[in-house]
Amino acid sequence: MQRNFFIILFVTAICTGNAQTTITGFTPDNAKKEIALEKAFEGKLSANNLDSWMQRMSAEPHWVGTEYGRQNAEWIQKQFKSWGYDTKIETYHVLFPYPKIRILELTAPTTYKAKLTPAAVEGDKYTAQGDALLPSYNAFSKDGDVEAELVFVNYGVPEDYEQLEKLGIDVKGKIVIAKYYGSWRGIKPKLAAEKGAIGCIIYSDPKDDGYVQGDVYPKGPFKNKTGVQRGSVMDMPLYPGDVLTPGYAATKDAKRLKREDAPTLTKIPVLPISYEDAQPLLEALKGQVAPETWRGGLPITYHIGPGPAKVHLKLEFDWQLVPAHNVIATMKGTDFPDQWVLRGNHHDAWVHGASDPVSGMVALMEEARAIGELAKNGEKPKRTLVYCAWDAEEPGLIGSTEWVEDHIKELQEKAVAYINTDGNGRGFLSAGGSHTLQVMVSEVAGTVTDPQKGVSVKERKIAHNRIDGGSDDFEIYAVGSGSDYSPFIQHAGIASLNLGYGGEDSGGEYHTIYDTYPNYKRFKDPDFAYGVALANTAGRIVLRLANADVLPLEFEQWHKTVSSYLDEIMKETDTLRKTVEKHNKMVDSNTFELAADPKEPFVKPEKEEAVPYLDFAPVQNQLASLKSSIDTFESTDKSNLSPEKRNKLNQELMQVEQVLTTEKGLPRRSWYKHQIYAPGFYTGYGVKTLPGVREAIEQKDWKEAQEQITVLAETLERFNRHIESMNTL
Amino acid sequence: MQRNFFIILFVTAICTGNAQTTITGFTPDNAKKEIALEKAFEGKLSANNLDSWMQRMSAEPHWVGTEYGRQNAEWIQKQFKSWGYDTKIETYHVLFPYPKIRILELTAPTTYKAKLTPAAVEGDKYTAQGDALLPSYNAFSKDGDVEAELVFVNYGVPEDYEQLEKLGIDVKGKIVIAKYYGSWRGIKPKLAAEKGAIGCIIYSDPKDDGYVQGDVYPKGPFKNKTGVQRGSVMDMPLYPGDVLTPGYAATKDAKRLKREDAPTLTKIPVLPISYEDAQPLLEALKGQVAPETWRGGLPITYHIGPGPAKVHLKLEFDWQLVPAHNVIATMKGTDFPDQWVLRGNHHDAWVHGASDPVSGMVALMEEARAIGELAKNGEKPKRTLVYCAWDAEEPGLIGSTEWVEDHIKELQEKAVAYINTDGNGRGFLSAGGSHTLQVMVSEVAGTVTDPQKGVSVKERKIAHNRIDGGSDDFEIYAVGSGSDYSPFIQHAGIASLNLGYGGEDSGGEYHTIYDTYPNYKRFKDPDFAYGVALANTAGRIVLRLANADVLPLEFEQWHKTVSSYLDEIMKETDTLRKTVEKHNKMVDSNTFELAADPKEPFVKPEKEEAVPYLDFAPVQNQLASLKSSIDTFESTDKSNLSPEKRNKLNQELMQVEQVLTTEKGLPRRSWYKHQIYAPGFYTGYGVKTLPGVREAIEQKDWKEAQEQITVLAETLERFNRHIESMNTL
């Protein structure tokens, strides 16, 4: 190998923006071809297709197991077939609860029976489909019949329980009512149960996505008083996918856990409700007034309770085994058929799902159609493309997870990367995932024109960052969970991306009966211009990954990012140490008692264990070594490699993300193998970077923190050896 | 003079807290006597007196000019007389508007007539006094009859208008509706008029002091839907006091401005309303949704307008010349009759004023009664005490201002200090004023026991600070305006303090018909323990100032504080410079356009004038010189001074605060003479420290900023010469 060539490419790529003439991973000649190809690709994209396909797919509710869901899958398959793809439907048999009985009533000091029924609205016929609409509920709540005093717990996240403890309020034996937002919803019943609550109600406060945010549907896009967010509450931070087949595919004859043994079902019954139904319950609470930041937008004084409000919650589900139909469409690569570029979006929805997921699905389809046309004209991809339309994402990433678990060996061998999309709307490009792909995504973002402003979507994104006081660079975020990339990156160690536009499309329709085509057309992306932009962005990424001479993974940005995570953790540990020191000093000096209002309940805080100094050196040393091997890698010219060596290098690059996983996975949740990114055990969707170390520190488990530092250092050491071995090619 | 003695005293005082045996300003022998005296004083204080006096004074509404107000003044006079004081009532004749016509109605797109009538509540007979209650209005609004489209302007403060400008919204020719809070109320019509509005409505949003904060009256202390905050809107930052006699006393025959020439009347009509009356108006607004931080607690989407809501506002006042009766009670000093310790609280209220001002007034009276008893037992003060019960504070500090203007020469010669109180309640000591008095107040706070916690009020205050992440030291705040200290410190240059307890007494009764005795007893200070604590605190301060061998002014704390103000201003100037640079760069790079949502109105921001580097050196050099002369002053033993020299030193100390004023006063508002503290021209009550320099910078008037730096440096130079001259005694 010789130095030089790639540096120049890299620098040029960054400087030229829209007028790009070089691309990371391509020789100059092939870059020219690729640029022409992408231009041709872009020319084939049509907004009309997105529009008519959305109307078709979101005409009726199509959650997993429905007839319309099956029809959608078959229709998708048919489309792909017509575009020249090899298609199949891979079906798994997964546990899915349908709500049979839902009763929520206030039984004291007055009575109120929750309506649990959304209103049909004028101008949106889809909201009037009555019994065809899936009743509002939280999937994978256990059955239950409980009655107890009510306690308001704000968002129901860890710091809320810390606050309750300070106020001397215990939820043991109570039913909690929590607001949506503040964490992924599944955390709320999980924590409530850990704290001893026997039931959980979740409601959408108007402050978060109702009238406080803007006019409500149908006048505006926000949640009206009857809207209810459905959603899964399975314990996804433990493992996603079918609850009865952890870590393996839910094939027809798979051995299944008994339902009562499934660890990802909730421990207590949980039901989501509207703010119309929540208000009488909250109004009936007395006791302390909720802290300022807890108060929502209802015209009441928010009290915490417990009681005198008492509620009765009864839930019974029909626990069905339903088929989840994944559509898999393949276009074989001309040169490297065993190197797969994977691209996916789910097709199931809670109700009509115009925005979630259909807006992303139709963009994926239009992209696949255009690539199919190119192929028909002889412009076939060098690597194999695998387009996936997942079923059962909504109840817990089930379709994709079962498929990844089913094909994990082959995937770990053949996958180049997985590109995910989901709902999409008007606004700014947001890209998350593996930081080895940041440079490539940034280059692509520089070539896609923003439909509203005429500059590149990268330029517009950076302008948006700047207004928010953020970075001047194009950066991708670290992924937690929340869509189908999770099994790819976190379980199988496949480099992944999650792409979408948004930020000028806010509303309260998420997982309600109001996520319909008319709503989407009025408030999300009226002319599907951002749907086309998404197809354009993801399609270019797919084409680059498919045709690159050397896979466009880059490690300097990766190193910078991972180093910043370590810095963050070290700083947070120092801050925590100081906070604990200050806290303990204040406990010693009776500061809390002296400052407390004697007319309010007061619980004297206890002294906390001092935060030890952790030895971060093993990770720091590995990052230092990595810096030098990465410098070597990035400054080495790869253009003169023989085809064999280049192929060998690409094979190694395909393994890179897997080197960042460990067989053992994270403590207490071995399904999660990745050592850089994971969803938070107590945040759900929210990412925790360097999760082993970070979560141990956050949980103040110093022994585990030090052990996880070792695990991380070993992971980075393997990663370093992998880079070094590529350097010797 | 010799060094040593005072340092030791000072250090000891700080270290011993409650068990104080030395006091700043006293020789060891006299300190012992003073400690015994204060103990005797404390022993005479009785909560019962406060309770019964409050019932008497707040039995009926007693705003300036009322019969009950006059009776209260005479009754107060009688009490002081019975306690051995020389008393008189000094009456001024001041302009006071009584509301004759108040009409507010929504005229389009629907109609609504504002009720403007508060509800009587069960369990509080005072709220049922009907016509005897002063109708809700803003005193010194001009008469007017206007009709126009409505615009919601948040709090109606400068940054709100900046935001409106960004959103492309102009209030010219409109009527604005602003929330109470965010600034002193008078700023709202002042700014609205400057921006071209023709009328102003102010309402109390439930988020600020209604149901969002807690249960509403009578269930809890917060504002119910009919409550309206009255209050003055005269342009007090220009000058307070009688609007027709700026800078001189409103005696019977004084030459008066014509009302139409009075500069402190509002330029547009303004009316305060309840949230019950505000909701239909706000609900009728369309246009852009208000920014997140603007939204209140009503169950509506807050739109900005303008229109389609249109309102008609008609106001007519009976512009009366009414008598303001100040009660002045004097106890001549035995040793220094021409050195006056002044102590005041107002007695007029908007309605019953149990909290504001009676809770402070009864504490002042009990303090004066106890001191009177001591005097009868032969323990007379060495200096003269002047107790003042002000009338007409509510409409604009009128009683105190006219009195100060009337007696300014004598006051500037004889006043040692002025100690103010106003409303009082359960909670933490808060002390503001001249930082030369900080050490003395801190020592006193160390000797007063908190009625709830048994530690000193100083210790409790520091605990409270710590919880808020604040200072570990006892500090006094800088005063702006809002009570009767203003003419003393800011106009006459008399060292002043403003004292009160609070923080565990919040509610929404301020200036409403609900500020009654039953409300106070339930929610403010049920057993008057903090009323007694206030009497104890202020009384000890009065006694120390009256009996000190050397007046207990201290300059190190003053220097530290003033230096911190300069640092603050310098940092803010640097921050402003960077902000402007960044802003201009973003304008140049089209960042704002690129990030803006094209579906929302967009006004391209203009480039701003670069912030020059100001020469702060003149002030810095003076502060450096001051540091050294203050070091000398504070390390000098004053215990061996001859009586003549000590008296000379005290005379010089009495002049100290005046040296910090200038004859010319602040730019465009010469009534305000003080160069360290002033109410903000655009904040009202809120203080601006080093106001000449700070406000010029905030207004981006760089020429004036540099001129004001010179003025400030010259002031500090005079101050330095004054200290040096004391050092040569």
XYZ file of C-alpha atoms in Angstrom, chain A residues 115-636:
522
model
C -64.235 6.818 27.607
C -61.193 5.298 25.892
C -62.761 6.238 22.565
C -61.303 8.646 20.035
C -63.553 11.051 18.141
C -63.929 10.886 14.383
C -63.206 14.305 12.909
C -64.635 16.200 10.005
C -62.629 16.104 6.795
C -60.868 12.848 7.652
C -62.957 9.829 6.722
C -60.290 7.442 7.989
C -60.959 8.462 11.574
C -64.567 7.275 11.168
C -63.734 3.620 10.542
C -65.093 2.754 13.989
C -64.448 -0.835 15.066
C -61.829 -1.327 12.389
C -59.548 1.045 14.332
C -57.329 -0.726 16.821
C -58.491 0.191 20.354
C -55.911 2.247 22.229
C -53.658 0.142 24.471
C -50.066 -0.653 25.272
C -48.935 -3.883 23.696
C -47.325 -6.392 26.071
C -48.923 -5.001 29.173
C -49.861 -8.009 31.244
C -53.490 -8.779 32.006
C -54.649 -7.340 35.293
C -57.466 -6.198 37.504
C -56.326 -3.741 40.157
C -57.786 -1.003 42.281
C -55.772 1.413 44.364
C -55.027 5.006 45.213
C -53.533 7.054 42.415
C -50.153 8.821 42.430
C -48.974 11.305 39.784
C -45.341 10.538 38.910
C -44.598 13.142 36.211
C -42.888 11.265 33.343
C -42.254 8.252 35.548
C -38.481 8.252 34.932
C -35.742 7.592 37.511
C -35.269 11.232 38.554
C -39.017 11.525 39.164
C -38.852 8.688 41.682
C -35.835 10.333 43.312
C -37.950 13.460 43.668
C -40.868 11.469 45.114
C -38.531 9.955 47.651
C -37.416 13.424 48.708
C -41.057 14.363 49.137
C -41.704 11.260 51.229
C -44.084 9.704 48.711
C -44.104 5.956 48.093
C -45.927 4.326 45.171
C -45.956 0.871 46.730
C -49.380 -0.691 46.307
C -50.591 2.331 44.318
C -51.504 2.908 40.709
C -49.301 5.532 39.057
C -50.307 7.978 36.368
C -47.437 9.208 34.198
C -47.240 11.593 31.282
C -46.055 10.369 27.909
C -42.604 11.741 26.836
C -39.482 12.078 28.979
C -38.451 8.535 28.079
C -39.556 5.680 25.911
C -42.969 4.621 27.205
C -41.930 1.123 28.280
C -39.696 2.554 30.984
C -42.749 3.932 32.825
C -44.430 0.640 33.802
C -41.034 -1.026 34.218
C -39.890 1.510 36.815
C -43.323 1.775 38.423
C -43.319 -1.982 38.973
C -39.770 -1.877 40.351
C -40.980 0.735 42.839
C -43.882 -1.443 43.926
C -46.789 0.103 42.008
C -49.527 -2.328 40.955
C -50.798 -0.495 37.884
C -49.746 2.229 35.471
C -51.677 4.756 33.433
C -49.938 6.818 30.762
C -51.573 9.884 29.287
C -50.693 12.528 26.723
C -50.551 15.887 28.463
C -51.621 18.842 26.290
C -48.361 20.544 27.203
C -46.355 17.897 25.388
C -48.263 17.405 22.155
C -51.718 18.921 22.614
C -53.155 22.425 22.557
C -50.189 23.964 24.349
C -48.052 23.139 21.309
C -50.539 24.380 18.722
C -54.013 23.958 17.291
C -55.385 20.457 17.608
C -56.605 18.075 14.959
C -58.403 18.686 12.653
C -57.830 22.459 12.986
C -54.107 21.918 13.421
C -51.774 18.934 13.717
C -51.656 18.541 17.508
C -53.432 16.048 19.715
C -57.068 16.717 20.430
C -58.591 15.737 23.738
C -59.530 12.243 22.558
C -56.248 11.248 20.933
C -54.354 8.335 22.475
C -50.857 7.188 21.652
C -50.701 3.425 21.285
C -47.384 1.680 21.640
C -45.384 -1.244 22.854
C -44.261 -1.498 26.456
C -42.325 -4.743 26.167
C -38.990 -4.489 27.932
C -37.038 -3.803 24.748
C -33.876 -2.682 26.586
C -33.643 -6.345 27.670
C -34.266 -7.705 24.183
C -36.604 -6.693 21.358
C -38.492 -9.021 19.062
C -40.877 -11.813 19.844
C -41.206 -12.079 23.613
C -41.390 -15.908 23.514
C -38.251 -16.553 21.417
C -35.405 -14.481 22.847
C -32.306 -14.520 20.659
C -33.669 -16.980 18.075
C -36.208 -16.904 15.278
C -39.942 -17.282 15.934
C -40.377 -19.883 13.252
C -43.505 -21.939 13.192
C -42.037 -24.778 15.209
C -39.612 -22.844 17.368
C -39.527 -23.772 21.014
C -41.308 -20.998 22.870
C -41.185 -19.686 26.400
C -44.379 -19.948 28.347
C -46.033 -16.569 28.366
C -45.767 -16.319 32.150
C -41.994 -16.821 31.872
C -41.460 -14.184 29.201
C -39.230 -11.562 30.848
C -40.124 -8.715 28.508
C -43.814 -8.571 29.370
C -44.653 -5.861 31.893
C -44.971 -6.808 35.536
C -48.077 -4.670 36.026
C -51.028 -3.716 33.809
C -50.596 -0.473 31.877
C -53.024 1.555 29.780
C -52.578 4.746 27.745
C -55.351 7.363 27.837
C -56.261 10.757 26.419
C -56.076 14.017 28.326
C -59.841 14.163 28.329
C -59.853 10.940 30.331
C -56.863 11.947 32.467
C -58.219 15.261 33.690
C -60.911 13.909 36.086
C -58.355 11.529 37.579
C -55.707 14.202 38.089
C -58.257 16.679 39.390
C -59.274 14.215 42.090
C -55.745 14.029 43.484
C -54.776 15.949 46.611
C -51.604 16.044 48.646
C -48.558 18.035 47.689
C -48.605 20.266 44.644
C -46.400 18.781 41.911
C -42.998 20.434 41.405
C -43.026 23.201 38.815
C -41.420 21.158 36.046
C -43.939 18.349 36.504
C -46.996 20.469 35.793
C -48.719 19.988 32.484
C -51.108 22.061 30.418
C -54.470 21.057 31.884
C -56.363 23.869 33.624
C -55.920 22.341 37.054
C -53.520 22.381 39.962
C -51.394 19.261 39.549
C -51.259 17.437 42.875
C -49.199 14.308 43.439
C -51.497 12.361 45.779
C -51.489 9.536 46.786
C -55.281 9.667 46.655
C -57.895 10.457 47.671
C -58.406 9.581 44.006
C -58.795 5.833 43.698
C -58.909 4.065 40.365
C -59.883 0.671 39.069
C -57.958 -0.655 36.089
C -58.929 -3.876 34.385
C -57.184 -5.196 31.282
C -57.568 -8.447 29.436
C -55.870 -9.336 26.198
C -56.396 -11.945 23.557
C -52.879 -13.394 23.383
C -52.660 -14.470 19.758
C -49.853 -16.029 17.784
C -49.980 -14.017 14.564
C -47.962 -14.171 11.336
C -45.483 -11.350 10.741
C -44.766 -11.013 7.027
C -41.375 -9.570 6.103
C -40.984 -8.795 2.417
C -37.419 -9.404 1.225
C -36.462 -8.201 -2.242
C -33.035 -8.900 -3.615
C -31.071 -7.636 -6.572
C -27.942 -9.671 -7.059
C -24.685 -7.764 -7.362
C -22.731 -8.147 -10.575
C -19.269 -8.215 -9.030
C -19.707 -9.083 -5.367
C -22.926 -11.049 -4.995
C -21.962 -12.116 -1.480
C -21.576 -8.564 -0.239
C -25.012 -7.328 0.761
C -26.202 -3.777 1.132
C -29.351 -3.969 3.240
C -32.068 -1.390 3.227
C -35.281 -1.503 5.276
C -38.410 0.185 6.559
C -41.343 -1.379 8.334
C -44.799 -1.663 6.749
C -47.002 -2.414 9.759
C -48.713 0.477 11.546
C -50.711 0.903 14.737
C -53.638 2.231 12.790
C -53.312 3.747 9.283
C -49.765 4.934 9.842
C -49.591 7.414 6.973
C -46.615 9.033 8.608
C -45.395 6.095 10.687
C -44.261 4.072 8.756
C -45.791 4.583 5.327
C -44.073 7.891 4.559
C -40.709 6.146 4.928
C -41.875 2.957 3.214
C -42.990 4.727 0.044
C -39.664 6.581 -0.142
C -37.839 3.261 0.117
C -40.041 1.798 -2.617
C -39.532 4.710 -4.987
C -35.796 4.441 -4.429
C -35.908 0.697 -5.167
C -38.039 1.291 -8.252
C -35.567 3.818 -9.657
C -32.621 1.510 -8.977
C -34.585 -1.273 -10.656
C -35.022 0.904 -13.716
C -31.302 1.631 -13.796
C -30.613 -2.082 -13.569
C -32.979 -2.761 -16.410
C -30.904 -0.275 -18.406
C -27.794 -2.247 -17.566
C -26.636 -0.199 -14.606
C -26.685 -3.020 -12.123
C -25.127 -2.685 -8.686
C -21.768 -4.355 -8.109
C -22.869 -5.609 -4.707
C -26.152 -7.284 -3.861
C -29.035 -5.086 -2.671
C -31.476 -6.468 -0.148
C -34.630 -4.400 0.327
C -36.682 -5.302 3.381
C -40.216 -4.310 4.336
C -40.611 -5.340 7.959
C -43.755 -6.395 9.671
C -44.473 -6.084 13.423
C -42.051 -3.268 14.070
C -44.598 -1.408 16.181
C -45.060 -4.038 18.866
C -41.280 -4.319 19.364
C -39.111 -4.474 16.223
C -40.372 -8.017 15.925
C -40.232 -8.681 12.177
C -36.697 -7.391 11.741
C -35.408 -8.931 14.947
C -36.706 -12.405 14.107
C -35.266 -12.130 10.611
C -31.847 -11.015 11.900
C -31.864 -13.776 14.505
C -32.841 -16.244 11.772
C -30.088 -15.206 9.357
C -27.432 -13.923 11.713
C -24.558 -16.092 10.492
C -25.083 -15.237 6.859
C -25.608 -11.591 7.681
C -22.424 -11.358 9.738
C -20.582 -12.814 6.819
C -22.165 -10.922 3.948
C -23.646 -7.672 5.181
C -21.878 -4.458 4.229
C -24.321 -2.205 6.071
C -27.979 -1.780 6.917
C -29.771 1.485 6.045
C -33.009 2.083 7.912
C -35.794 4.590 7.475
C -39.145 5.005 9.200
C -41.568 7.977 9.298
C -40.499 11.018 7.289
C -41.566 14.647 6.955
C -40.705 18.177 5.971
C -37.504 19.638 7.414
C -33.923 18.715 8.097
C -31.919 15.591 7.414
C -31.209 13.607 10.491
C -28.840 10.665 10.288
C -27.801 8.336 13.064
C -25.765 5.179 13.315
C -22.233 3.929 12.905
C -19.720 6.749 12.981
C -17.501 4.895 10.526
C -20.104 5.992 7.952
C -20.204 9.677 8.937
C -17.905 10.924 6.186
C -19.812 9.012 3.512
C -23.200 10.295 4.736
C -21.828 13.820 4.888
C -20.644 13.567 1.285
C -24.010 12.279 0.139
C -25.837 14.994 2.098
C -23.732 17.484 0.178
C -25.155 16.193 -3.116
C -28.855 16.168 -2.262
C -30.693 19.422 -2.857
C -33.122 20.656 -0.224
C -36.519 20.977 -1.904
C -37.423 24.200 -0.128
C -34.158 26.125 -0.090
C -32.228 24.965 -3.123
C -28.990 24.410 -1.183
C -27.715 20.982 -0.215
C -29.491 19.254 2.659
C -26.123 19.224 4.382
C -25.866 23.001 4.210
C -29.397 23.395 5.484
C -28.778 20.948 8.319
C -25.662 22.838 9.388
C -27.580 26.137 9.271
C -30.170 24.541 11.559
C -27.443 23.306 13.931
C -25.929 26.768 14.051
C -29.231 28.388 15.004
C -29.444 25.930 17.859
C -25.896 26.816 18.902
C -24.657 23.437 17.684
C -21.810 22.187 15.581
C -20.602 23.696 12.320
C -19.949 20.195 11.006
C -22.285 17.580 9.663
C -22.500 14.917 12.339
C -24.486 11.762 12.765
C -26.017 10.891 16.106
C -25.522 7.708 18.079
C -28.483 5.337 17.883
C -30.336 3.838 20.809
C -33.442 2.001 19.795
C -36.840 2.744 18.313
C -36.668 1.292 14.835
C -35.426 -1.706 12.898
C -31.726 -0.849 12.858
C -31.471 -2.118 16.409
C -31.042 -5.878 15.734
C -28.584 -5.123 12.917
C -26.195 -2.859 14.743
C -26.661 -3.833 18.354
C -27.174 -7.556 18.072
C -25.425 -8.586 14.865
C -22.742 -5.876 14.738
C -23.592 -4.679 11.255
C -22.746 -1.072 10.408
C -26.081 0.732 10.300
C -27.703 4.041 9.547
C -31.072 5.515 10.378
C -32.188 8.300 8.051
C -35.082 10.713 7.971
C -36.196 14.271 7.365
C -38.222 16.242 9.873
C -38.450 19.165 12.228
C -41.017 21.120 10.234
C -43.681 18.479 10.562
C -44.516 18.371 14.256
C -47.882 17.216 15.488
C -49.597 14.910 17.930
C -50.733 12.151 15.581
C -48.032 9.634 16.525
C -49.631 6.193 17.034
C -53.157 7.633 17.098
C -56.121 7.217 14.738
C -55.204 10.651 13.372
C -52.036 9.507 11.594
C -53.869 9.438 8.275
C -53.316 10.420 4.675
C -55.278 13.713 4.951
C -53.331 14.641 8.065
C -50.043 13.821 6.323
C -50.918 15.852 3.256
C -51.879 18.885 5.327
C -49.165 18.909 7.950
C -46.230 16.640 7.136
C -44.922 16.769 3.605
C -47.757 18.024 1.409
C -46.055 17.485 -1.962
C -43.869 14.554 -0.888
C -40.816 16.637 -1.693
C -39.062 15.353 1.419
C -40.161 11.841 0.624
C -38.295 12.202 -2.656
C -35.346 13.787 -0.809
C -35.246 10.751 1.466
C -35.342 8.352 -1.489
C -32.589 10.410 -3.090
C -30.433 10.382 0.069
C -30.853 6.738 0.991
C -30.616 5.634 -2.650
C -27.310 7.408 -3.159
C -25.981 5.826 0.015
C -27.112 2.407 -1.175
C -25.510 2.960 -4.585
C -22.216 4.131 -3.104
C -22.026 1.211 -0.751
C -22.917 -1.100 -3.621
C -20.401 0.259 -6.104
C -17.452 1.519 -4.041
C -14.017 0.225 -4.909
C -13.112 0.343 -1.257
C -15.996 0.439 1.200
C -16.311 4.048 2.361
C -15.717 3.516 6.067
C -13.669 6.193 7.776
C -12.079 6.035 11.199
C -10.805 9.478 12.131
C -14.337 10.785 12.694
C -15.147 7.561 14.494
C -12.134 8.024 16.769
C -12.974 11.638 17.481
C -16.527 10.710 18.379
C -15.696 7.751 20.600
C -12.998 9.806 22.355
C -15.600 12.474 23.033
C -17.841 9.844 24.646
C -15.047 8.860 26.983
C -14.346 12.495 27.846
C -18.016 12.949 28.578
C -18.126 9.975 30.921
C -14.957 11.043 32.725
C -16.322 14.550 33.194
C -19.664 13.222 34.387
C -17.898 11.019 36.893
C -15.978 14.009 38.225
C -19.148 16.062 38.380
C -20.924 13.246 40.180
C -18.060 13.067 42.670
C -18.325 16.759 43.408
C -22.104 16.585 43.633
C -21.924 13.747 46.143
C -19.268 15.564 48.161
C -21.402 18.682 48.254
C -24.508 16.696 49.080
C -22.812 14.914 51.966
C -21.460 18.173 53.310
C -24.944 19.598 53.211
C -26.338 16.558 54.992
C -23.668 16.945 57.674
C -24.415 20.611 58.158
C -28.195 20.065 58.357
C -28.621 22.360 55.380
C -31.619 20.451 54.058
C -33.520 20.588 57.349
C -32.738 24.243 57.868
C -33.907 25.226 54.406
C -37.023 23.021 54.408
C -40.482 24.459 54.864
C -41.799 22.834 58.045
C -45.336 22.952 56.654
C -44.316 20.577 53.866
C -43.392 16.930 54.377
C -39.646 16.541 54.709
C -37.484 13.476 54.383
C -33.939 13.998 55.531
C -31.645 13.021 52.661
C -29.095 10.371 53.464
C -25.405 10.585 52.846
C -24.269 8.954 49.638
C -21.309 6.718 49.011
C -18.335 8.771 47.857
C -17.547 8.401 44.159
C -14.177 6.628 43.811
C -11.574 7.579 41.233
C -11.891 5.059 38.417
C -8.938 3.941 36.331
C -9.851 5.015 32.796
C -6.269 4.516 31.608
C -6.872 1.163 29.835
C -9.417 2.822 27.538
C -7.332 5.974 27.164
C -4.295 3.926 26.170
C -6.248 1.917 23.612
C -7.652 5.110 22.113
C -4.115 6.478 21.881
C -2.896 3.371 20.060
C -5.920 3.468 17.814
C -5.203 7.068 16.927
C -1.889 6.054 15.457
C -3.106 2.977 13.564
C -6.052 4.980 12.225
C -3.686 7.728 11.083
C -1.769 5.105 9.170
C -4.918 3.612 7.678
C -6.359 6.936 6.569
C -3.136 8.215 5.062
C -2.544 5.090 3.034
